[in-house]
mmCIF file with all atom_site columns, C-alpha atoms in Angstrom:
data_model
loop_
_atom_site.group_PDB
_atom_site.id
_atom_site.type_symbol
_atom_site.label_atom_id
_atom_site.label_alt_id
_atom_site.label_comp_id
_atom_site.label_asym_id
_atom_site.label_entity_id
_atom_site.label_seq_id
_atom_site.pdbx_PDB_ins_code
_atom_site.Cartn_x
_atom_site.Cartn_y
_atom_site.Cartn_z
_atom_site.occupancy
_atom_site.B_iso_or_equiv
_atom_site.pdbx_formal_charge
_atom_site.auth_seq_id
_atom_site.auth_comp_id
_atom_site.auth_asym_id
_atom_site.auth_atom_id
_atom_site.pdbx_PDB_model_num
ATOM 1   C CA . UNK A 1 1   ? 0.000  0.000   0.000    1.00 80.00 ? 1   UNK A CA 1
ATOM 2   C CA . UNK A 1 2   ? 2.754  2.287   0.833    1.00 81.00 ? 2   UNK A CA 1
ATOM 3   C CA . UNK A 1 3   ? 4.300  1.350   -2.354   1.00 88.00 ? 3   UNK A CA 1
ATOM 4   C CA . UNK A 1 4   ? 1.072  2.198   -4.129   1.00 86.00 ? 4   UNK A CA 1
ATOM 5   C CA . UNK A 1 5   ? 1.003  5.512   -2.352   1.00 86.00 ? 5   UNK A CA 1
ATOM 6   C CA . UNK A 1 6   ? 4.614  6.142   -3.322   1.00 88.00 ? 6   UNK A CA 1
ATOM 7   C CA . UNK A 1 7   ? 3.785  5.314   -6.919   1.00 90.00 ? 7   UNK A CA 1
ATOM 8   C CA . UNK A 1 8   ? 0.712  7.499   -6.723   1.00 89.00 ? 8   UNK A CA 1
ATOM 9   C CA . UNK A 1 9   ? 2.792  10.338  -5.233   1.00 91.00 ? 9   UNK A CA 1
ATOM 10  C CA . UNK A 1 10  ? 5.427  9.828   -7.946   1.00 92.00 ? 10  UNK A CA 1
ATOM 11  C CA . UNK A 1 11  ? 2.686  9.786   -10.548  1.00 92.00 ? 11  UNK A CA 1
ATOM 12  C CA . UNK A 1 12  ? 1.128  12.960  -9.114   1.00 93.00 ? 12  UNK A CA 1
ATOM 13  C CA . UNK A 1 13  ? 4.590  14.558  -9.064   1.00 93.00 ? 13  UNK A CA 1
ATOM 14  C CA . UNK A 1 14  ? 5.014  13.660  -12.733  1.00 93.00 ? 14  UNK A CA 1
ATOM 15  C CA . UNK A 1 15  ? 1.563  15.071  -13.484  1.00 93.00 ? 15  UNK A CA 1
ATOM 16  C CA . UNK A 1 16  ? 2.381  18.292  -11.609  1.00 94.00 ? 16  UNK A CA 1
ATOM 17  C CA . UNK A 1 17  ? 5.698  18.527  -13.445  1.00 95.00 ? 17  UNK A CA 1
ATOM 18  C CA . UNK A 1 18  ? 3.979  17.798  -16.781  1.00 94.00 ? 18  UNK A CA 1
ATOM 19  C CA . UNK A 1 19  ? 1.276  20.354  -15.980  1.00 95.00 ? 19  UNK A CA 1
ATOM 20  C CA . UNK A 1 20  ? 3.923  22.984  -15.167  1.00 95.00 ? 20  UNK A CA 1
ATOM 21  C CA . UNK A 1 21  ? 5.741  22.100  -18.392  1.00 95.00 ? 21  UNK A CA 1
ATOM 22  C CA . UNK A 1 22  ? 2.479  22.404  -20.333  1.00 94.00 ? 22  UNK A CA 1
ATOM 23  C CA . UNK A 1 23  ? 1.758  25.772  -18.636  1.00 95.00 ? 23  UNK A CA 1
ATOM 24  C CA . UNK A 1 24  ? 5.274  26.951  -19.568  1.00 95.00 ? 24  UNK A CA 1
ATOM 25  C CA . UNK A 1 25  ? 4.773  25.784  -23.172  1.00 95.00 ? 25  UNK A CA 1
ATOM 26  C CA . UNK A 1 26  ? 1.338  27.442  -23.205  1.00 95.00 ? 26  UNK A CA 1
ATOM 27  C CA . UNK A 1 27  ? 2.857  30.701  -21.918  1.00 95.00 ? 27  UNK A CA 1
ATOM 28  C CA . UNK A 1 28  ? 5.642  30.457  -24.521  1.00 95.00 ? 28  UNK A CA 1
ATOM 29  C CA . UNK A 1 29  ? 3.064  29.787  -27.247  1.00 95.00 ? 29  UNK A CA 1
ATOM 30  C CA . UNK A 1 30  ? 0.956  32.723  -26.040  1.00 96.00 ? 30  UNK A CA 1
ATOM 31  C CA . UNK A 1 31  ? 4.041  34.940  -26.127  1.00 95.00 ? 31  UNK A CA 1
ATOM 32  C CA . UNK A 1 32  ? 4.863  33.726  -29.651  1.00 95.00 ? 32  UNK A CA 1
ATOM 33  C CA . UNK A 1 33  ? 1.222  34.230  -30.618  1.00 95.00 ? 33  UNK A CA 1
ATOM 34  C CA . UNK A 1 34  ? 1.303  37.771  -29.236  1.00 96.00 ? 34  UNK A CA 1
ATOM 35  C CA . UNK A 1 35  ? 4.552  38.479  -31.098  1.00 95.00 ? 35  UNK A CA 1
ATOM 36  C CA . UNK A 1 36  ? 3.126  36.980  -34.272  1.00 95.00 ? 36  UNK A CA 1
ATOM 37  C CA . UNK A 1 37  ? -0.061 39.027  -33.878  1.00 95.00 ? 37  UNK A CA 1
ATOM 38  C CA . UNK A 1 38  ? 2.043  42.171  -33.319  1.00 95.00 ? 38  UNK A CA 1
ATOM 39  C CA . UNK A 1 39  ? 4.106  41.346  -36.406  1.00 95.00 ? 39  UNK A CA 1
ATOM 40  C CA . UNK A 1 40  ? 0.907  40.658  -38.320  1.00 95.00 ? 40  UNK A CA 1
ATOM 41  C CA . UNK A 1 41  ? -0.467 44.020  -37.187  1.00 95.00 ? 41  UNK A CA 1
ATOM 42  C CA . UNK A 1 42  ? 2.753  45.765  -38.267  1.00 95.00 ? 42  UNK A CA 1
ATOM 43  C CA . UNK A 1 43  ? 2.664  43.940  -41.612  1.00 95.00 ? 43  UNK A CA 1
ATOM 44  C CA . UNK A 1 44  ? -0.995 44.880  -42.110  1.00 95.00 ? 44  UNK A CA 1
ATOM 45  C CA . UNK A 1 45  ? -0.116 48.502  -41.401  1.00 96.00 ? 45  UNK A CA 1
ATOM 46  C CA . UNK A 1 46  ? 2.753  48.342  -43.867  1.00 95.00 ? 46  UNK A CA 1
ATOM 47  C CA . UNK A 1 47  ? 0.510  46.659  -46.411  1.00 95.00 ? 47  UNK A CA 1
ATOM 48  C CA . UNK A 1 48  ? -2.099 49.390  -45.894  1.00 95.00 ? 48  UNK A CA 1
ATOM 49  C CA . UNK A 1 49  ? 0.581  52.071  -46.271  1.00 95.00 ? 49  UNK A CA 1
ATOM 50  C CA . UNK A 1 50  ? 1.910  50.415  -49.419  1.00 95.00 ? 50  UNK A CA 1
ATOM 51  C CA . UNK A 1 51  ? -1.619 50.101  -50.768  1.00 95.00 ? 51  UNK A CA 1
ATOM 52  C CA . UNK A 1 52  ? -2.154 53.812  -50.094  1.00 95.00 ? 52  UNK A CA 1
ATOM 53  C CA . UNK A 1 53  ? 1.151  54.561  -51.846  1.00 95.00 ? 53  UNK A CA 1
ATOM 54  C CA . UNK A 1 54  ? 0.085  52.385  -54.776  1.00 95.00 ? 54  UNK A CA 1
ATOM 55  C CA . UNK A 1 55  ? -3.250 54.194  -55.001  1.00 94.00 ? 55  UNK A CA 1
ATOM 56  C CA . UNK A 1 56  ? -1.438 57.548  -54.853  1.00 94.00 ? 56  UNK A CA 1
ATOM 57  C CA . UNK A 1 57  ? 1.078  56.448  -57.480  1.00 92.00 ? 57  UNK A CA 1
ATOM 58  C CA . UNK A 1 58  ? -1.700 55.119  -59.710  1.00 91.00 ? 58  UNK A CA 1
ATOM 59  C CA . UNK A 1 59  ? -3.516 58.420  -59.364  1.00 91.00 ? 59  UNK A CA 1
ATOM 60  C CA . UNK A 1 60  ? -0.328 60.325  -60.210  1.00 88.00 ? 60  UNK A CA 1
ATOM 61  C CA . UNK A 1 61  ? 0.325  57.951  -63.089  1.00 87.00 ? 61  UNK A CA 1
ATOM 62  C CA . UNK A 1 62  ? -3.152 58.591  -64.457  1.00 88.00 ? 62  UNK A CA 1
ATOM 63  C CA . UNK A 1 63  ? -2.601 62.332  -64.087  1.00 86.00 ? 63  UNK A CA 1
ATOM 64  C CA . UNK A 1 64  ? 0.760  62.046  -65.828  1.00 86.00 ? 64  UNK A CA 1
ATOM 65  C CA . UNK A 1 65  ? -0.727 59.819  -68.512  1.00 86.00 ? 65  UNK A CA 1
ATOM 66  C CA . UNK A 1 66  ? -3.385 62.461  -69.062  1.00 84.00 ? 66  UNK A CA 1
ATOM 67  C CA . UNK A 1 67  ? -0.780 65.202  -69.116  1.00 87.00 ? 67  UNK A CA 1
ATOM 68  C CA . UNK A 1 68  ? 1.420  63.173  -71.461  1.00 89.00 ? 68  UNK A CA 1
ATOM 69  C CA . UNK A 1 69  ? -1.554 62.557  -73.731  1.00 89.00 ? 69  UNK A CA 1
ATOM 70  C CA . UNK A 1 70  ? -2.355 66.259  -73.779  1.00 90.00 ? 70  UNK A CA 1
ATOM 71  C CA . UNK A 1 71  ? 1.278  67.173  -74.421  1.00 92.00 ? 71  UNK A CA 1
ATOM 72  C CA . UNK A 1 72  ? 1.523  64.537  -77.149  1.00 92.00 ? 72  UNK A CA 1
ATOM 73  C CA . UNK A 1 73  ? -1.600 65.887  -78.806  1.00 94.00 ? 73  UNK A CA 1
ATOM 74  C CA . UNK A 1 74  ? -0.250 69.440  -78.544  1.00 95.00 ? 74  UNK A CA 1
ATOM 75  C CA . UNK A 1 75  ? 3.084  68.311  -79.986  1.00 95.00 ? 75  UNK A CA 1
ATOM 76  C CA . UNK A 1 76  ? 1.314  66.618  -82.881  1.00 96.00 ? 76  UNK A CA 1
ATOM 77  C CA . UNK A 1 77  ? -0.773 69.748  -83.523  1.00 96.00 ? 77  UNK A CA 1
ATOM 78  C CA . UNK A 1 78  ? 2.377  71.876  -83.393  1.00 96.00 ? 78  UNK A CA 1
ATOM 79  C CA . UNK A 1 79  ? 4.095  69.487  -85.805  1.00 96.00 ? 79  UNK A CA 1
ATOM 80  C CA . UNK A 1 80  ? 1.176  69.712  -88.235  1.00 97.00 ? 80  UNK A CA 1
ATOM 81  C CA . UNK A 1 81  ? 1.170  73.514  -87.957  1.00 96.00 ? 81  UNK A CA 1
ATOM 82  C CA . UNK A 1 82  ? 4.939  73.665  -88.504  1.00 96.00 ? 82  UNK A CA 1
ATOM 83  C CA . UNK A 1 83  ? 4.718  71.343  -91.512  1.00 97.00 ? 83  UNK A CA 1
ATOM 84  C CA . UNK A 1 84  ? 1.975  73.535  -93.001  1.00 97.00 ? 84  UNK A CA 1
ATOM 85  C CA . UNK A 1 85  ? 4.040  76.653  -92.339  1.00 97.00 ? 85  UNK A CA 1
ATOM 86  C CA . UNK A 1 86  ? 7.099  74.994  -93.888  1.00 96.00 ? 86  UNK A CA 1
ATOM 87  C CA . UNK A 1 87  ? 5.072  74.051  -96.972  1.00 97.00 ? 87  UNK A CA 1
ATOM 88  C CA . UNK A 1 88  ? 3.761  77.628  -97.292  1.00 97.00 ? 88  UNK A CA 1
ATOM 89  C CA . UNK A 1 89  ? 7.196  79.150  -96.844  1.00 96.00 ? 89  UNK A CA 1
ATOM 90  C CA . UNK A 1 90  ? 8.771  76.669  -99.273  1.00 97.00 ? 90  UNK A CA 1
ATOM 91  C CA . UNK A 1 91  ? 6.111  77.501  -101.839 1.00 97.00 ? 91  UNK A CA 1
ATOM 92  C CA . UNK A 1 92  ? 6.614  81.214  -101.225 1.00 96.00 ? 92  UNK A CA 1
ATOM 93  C CA . UNK A 1 93  ? 10.392 80.833  -101.520 1.00 96.00 ? 93  UNK A CA 1
ATOM 94  C CA . UNK A 1 94  ? 10.023 78.943  -104.803 1.00 97.00 ? 94  UNK A CA 1
ATOM 95  C CA . UNK A 1 95  ? 7.654  81.612  -106.069 1.00 96.00 ? 95  UNK A CA 1
ATOM 96  C CA . UNK A 1 96  ? 10.128 84.340  -105.106 1.00 95.00 ? 96  UNK A CA 1
ATOM 97  C CA . UNK A 1 97  ? 12.990 82.443  -106.723 1.00 96.00 ? 97  UNK A CA 1
ATOM 98  C CA . UNK A 1 98  ? 10.945 82.126  -109.914 1.00 96.00 ? 98  UNK A CA 1
ATOM 99  C CA . UNK A 1 99  ? 10.109 85.827  -109.854 1.00 96.00 ? 99  UNK A CA 1
ATOM 100 C CA . UNK A 1 100 ? 13.729 86.759  -109.132 1.00 96.00 ? 100 UNK A CA 1
ATOM 101 C CA . UNK A 1 101 ? 14.933 84.486  -111.915 1.00 96.00 ? 101 UNK A CA 1
ATOM 102 C CA . UNK A 1 102 ? 12.435 86.004  -114.358 1.00 96.00 ? 102 UNK A CA 1
ATOM 103 C CA . UNK A 1 103 ? 13.395 89.512  -113.245 1.00 96.00 ? 103 UNK A CA 1
ATOM 104 C CA . UNK A 1 104 ? 17.096 88.659  -113.574 1.00 96.00 ? 104 UNK A CA 1
ATOM 105 C CA . UNK A 1 105 ? 16.506 87.343  -117.097 1.00 97.00 ? 105 UNK A CA 1
ATOM 106 C CA . UNK A 1 106 ? 14.550 90.490  -117.933 1.00 96.00 ? 106 UNK A CA 1
ATOM 107 C CA . UNK A 1 107 ? 17.265 92.747  -116.497 1.00 96.00 ? 107 UNK A CA 1
ATOM 108 C CA . UNK A 1 108 ? 20.007 90.822  -118.309 1.00 96.00 ? 108 UNK A CA 1
ATOM 109 C CA . UNK A 1 109 ? 18.020 91.228  -121.540 1.00 96.00 ? 109 UNK A CA 1
ATOM 110 C CA . UNK A 1 110 ? 17.650 94.961  -120.847 1.00 96.00 ? 110 UNK A CA 1
ATOM 111 C CA . UNK A 1 111 ? 21.370 95.213  -120.054 1.00 96.00 ? 111 UNK A CA 1
ATOM 112 C CA . UNK A 1 112 ? 22.273 93.430  -123.258 1.00 97.00 ? 112 UNK A CA 1
ATOM 113 C CA . UNK A 1 113 ? 19.906 95.681  -125.218 1.00 96.00 ? 113 UNK A CA 1
ATOM 114 C CA . UNK A 1 114 ? 21.451 98.746  -123.616 1.00 96.00 ? 114 UNK A CA 1
ATOM 115 C CA . UNK A 1 115 ? 24.971 97.442  -124.223 1.00 96.00 ? 115 UNK A CA 1
ATOM 116 C CA . UNK A 1 116 ? 24.056 96.941  -127.864 1.00 96.00 ? 116 UNK A CA 1
ATOM 117 C CA . UNK A 1 117 ? 22.499 100.422 -127.953 1.00 96.00 ? 117 UNK A CA 1
ATOM 118 C CA . UNK A 1 118 ? 25.592 101.854 -126.242 1.00 96.00 ? 118 UNK A CA 1
ATOM 119 C CA . UNK A 1 119 ? 27.877 100.202 -128.793 1.00 97.00 ? 119 UNK A CA 1
ATOM 120 C CA . UNK A 1 120 ? 25.701 101.538 -131.593 1.00 96.00 ? 120 UNK A CA 1
ATOM 121 C CA . UNK A 1 121 ? 25.790 105.033 -130.029 1.00 96.00 ? 121 UNK A CA 1
ATOM 122 C CA . UNK A 1 122 ? 29.578 104.857 -129.621 1.00 96.00 ? 122 UNK A CA 1
ATOM 123 C CA . UNK A 1 123 ? 29.965 103.874 -133.265 1.00 96.00 ? 123 UNK A CA 1
ATOM 124 C CA . UNK A 1 124 ? 27.577 106.675 -134.251 1.00 95.00 ? 124 UNK A CA 1
ATOM 125 C CA . UNK A 1 125 ? 29.433 109.173 -132.011 1.00 96.00 ? 125 UNK A CA 1
ATOM 126 C CA . UNK A 1 126 ? 32.793 108.125 -133.461 1.00 96.00 ? 126 UNK A CA 1
ATOM 127 C CA . UNK A 1 127 ? 31.392 108.393 -136.966 1.00 96.00 ? 127 UNK A CA 1
ATOM 128 C CA . UNK A 1 128 ? 29.825 111.786 -136.185 1.00 94.00 ? 128 UNK A CA 1
ATOM 129 C CA . UNK A 1 129 ? 33.103 112.999 -134.651 1.00 95.00 ? 129 UNK A CA 1
ATOM 130 C CA . UNK A 1 130 ? 34.989 111.935 -137.758 1.00 94.00 ? 130 UNK A CA 1
ATOM 131 C CA . UNK A 1 131 ? 32.482 113.703 -139.999 1.00 94.00 ? 131 UNK A CA 1
ATOM 132 C CA . UNK A 1 132 ? 32.578 116.814 -137.823 1.00 92.00 ? 132 UNK A CA 1
ATOM 133 C CA . UNK A 1 133 ? 36.379 116.765 -137.898 1.00 91.00 ? 133 UNK A CA 1
ATOM 134 C CA . UNK A 1 134 ? 36.294 116.341 -141.697 1.00 90.00 ? 134 UNK A CA 1
ATOM 135 C CA . UNK A 1 135 ? 33.814 119.207 -142.043 1.00 89.00 ? 135 UNK A CA 1
ATOM 136 C CA . UNK A 1 136 ? 35.858 121.435 -139.720 1.00 88.00 ? 136 UNK A CA 1
ATOM 137 C CA . UNK A 1 137 ? 39.036 120.606 -141.601 1.00 88.00 ? 137 UNK A CA 1
ATOM 138 C CA . UNK A 1 138 ? 37.479 121.752 -144.856 1.00 88.00 ? 138 UNK A CA 1
ATOM 139 C CA . UNK A 1 139 ? 36.293 125.055 -143.506 1.00 85.00 ? 139 UNK A CA 1
ATOM 140 C CA . UNK A 1 140 ? 38.265 128.081 -144.617 1.00 85.00 ? 140 UNK A CA 1
ATOM 141 C CA . UNK A 1 141 ? 40.695 129.233 -141.973 1.00 80.00 ? 141 UNK A CA 1
ATOM 142 C CA . UNK A 1 142 ? 41.180 125.838 -140.513 1.00 70.00 ? 142 UNK A CA 1
ATOM 143 C CA . UNK A 1 143 ? 44.729 125.149 -139.441 1.00 70.00 ? 143 UNK A CA 1
ATOM 144 C CA . UNK A 1 144 ? 46.640 123.385 -142.124 1.00 65.00 ? 144 UNK A CA 1
ATOM 145 C CA . UNK A 1 145 ? 47.935 120.708 -139.770 1.00 55.00 ? 145 UNK A CA 1
ATOM 146 C CA . UNK A 1 146 ? 44.482 119.477 -139.153 1.00 48.00 ? 146 UNK A CA 1
ATOM 147 C CA . UNK A 1 147 ? 43.602 119.132 -142.832 1.00 46.00 ? 147 UNK A CA 1
ATOM 148 C CA . UNK A 1 148 ? 44.106 115.743 -144.176 1.00 47.00 ? 148 UNK A CA 1
#
């Protein structure tokens, strides 16, 4: 009987020790659970912050996309306007070059006509001078050195 009581006491001691061990494990698990929950809370906060950043960035991206689209459209309109202006100015330049070329041809023709007229007048002046000199040389009282 005593032996049974000793075994029972040993068994109760083992149960007490096992219970204390289980309480210690439970406390350790609760501490780990609390840490995990705290980490989970921190991670949820970070996730919420990141989600807010993503929403903000998406909003900014949409704004920038809109701004880029507007700027692209403006750039395309400016390009079209510049191409039209270039075409007009090229056409105007070609027109001016044609007019200048025609005017140059006309002026060169006038110059050639005047050169021809000038040559004709020089020949006529030389001929008239020779005739005048011949007439003057035949006049009475003309110096004899000039008569030929």
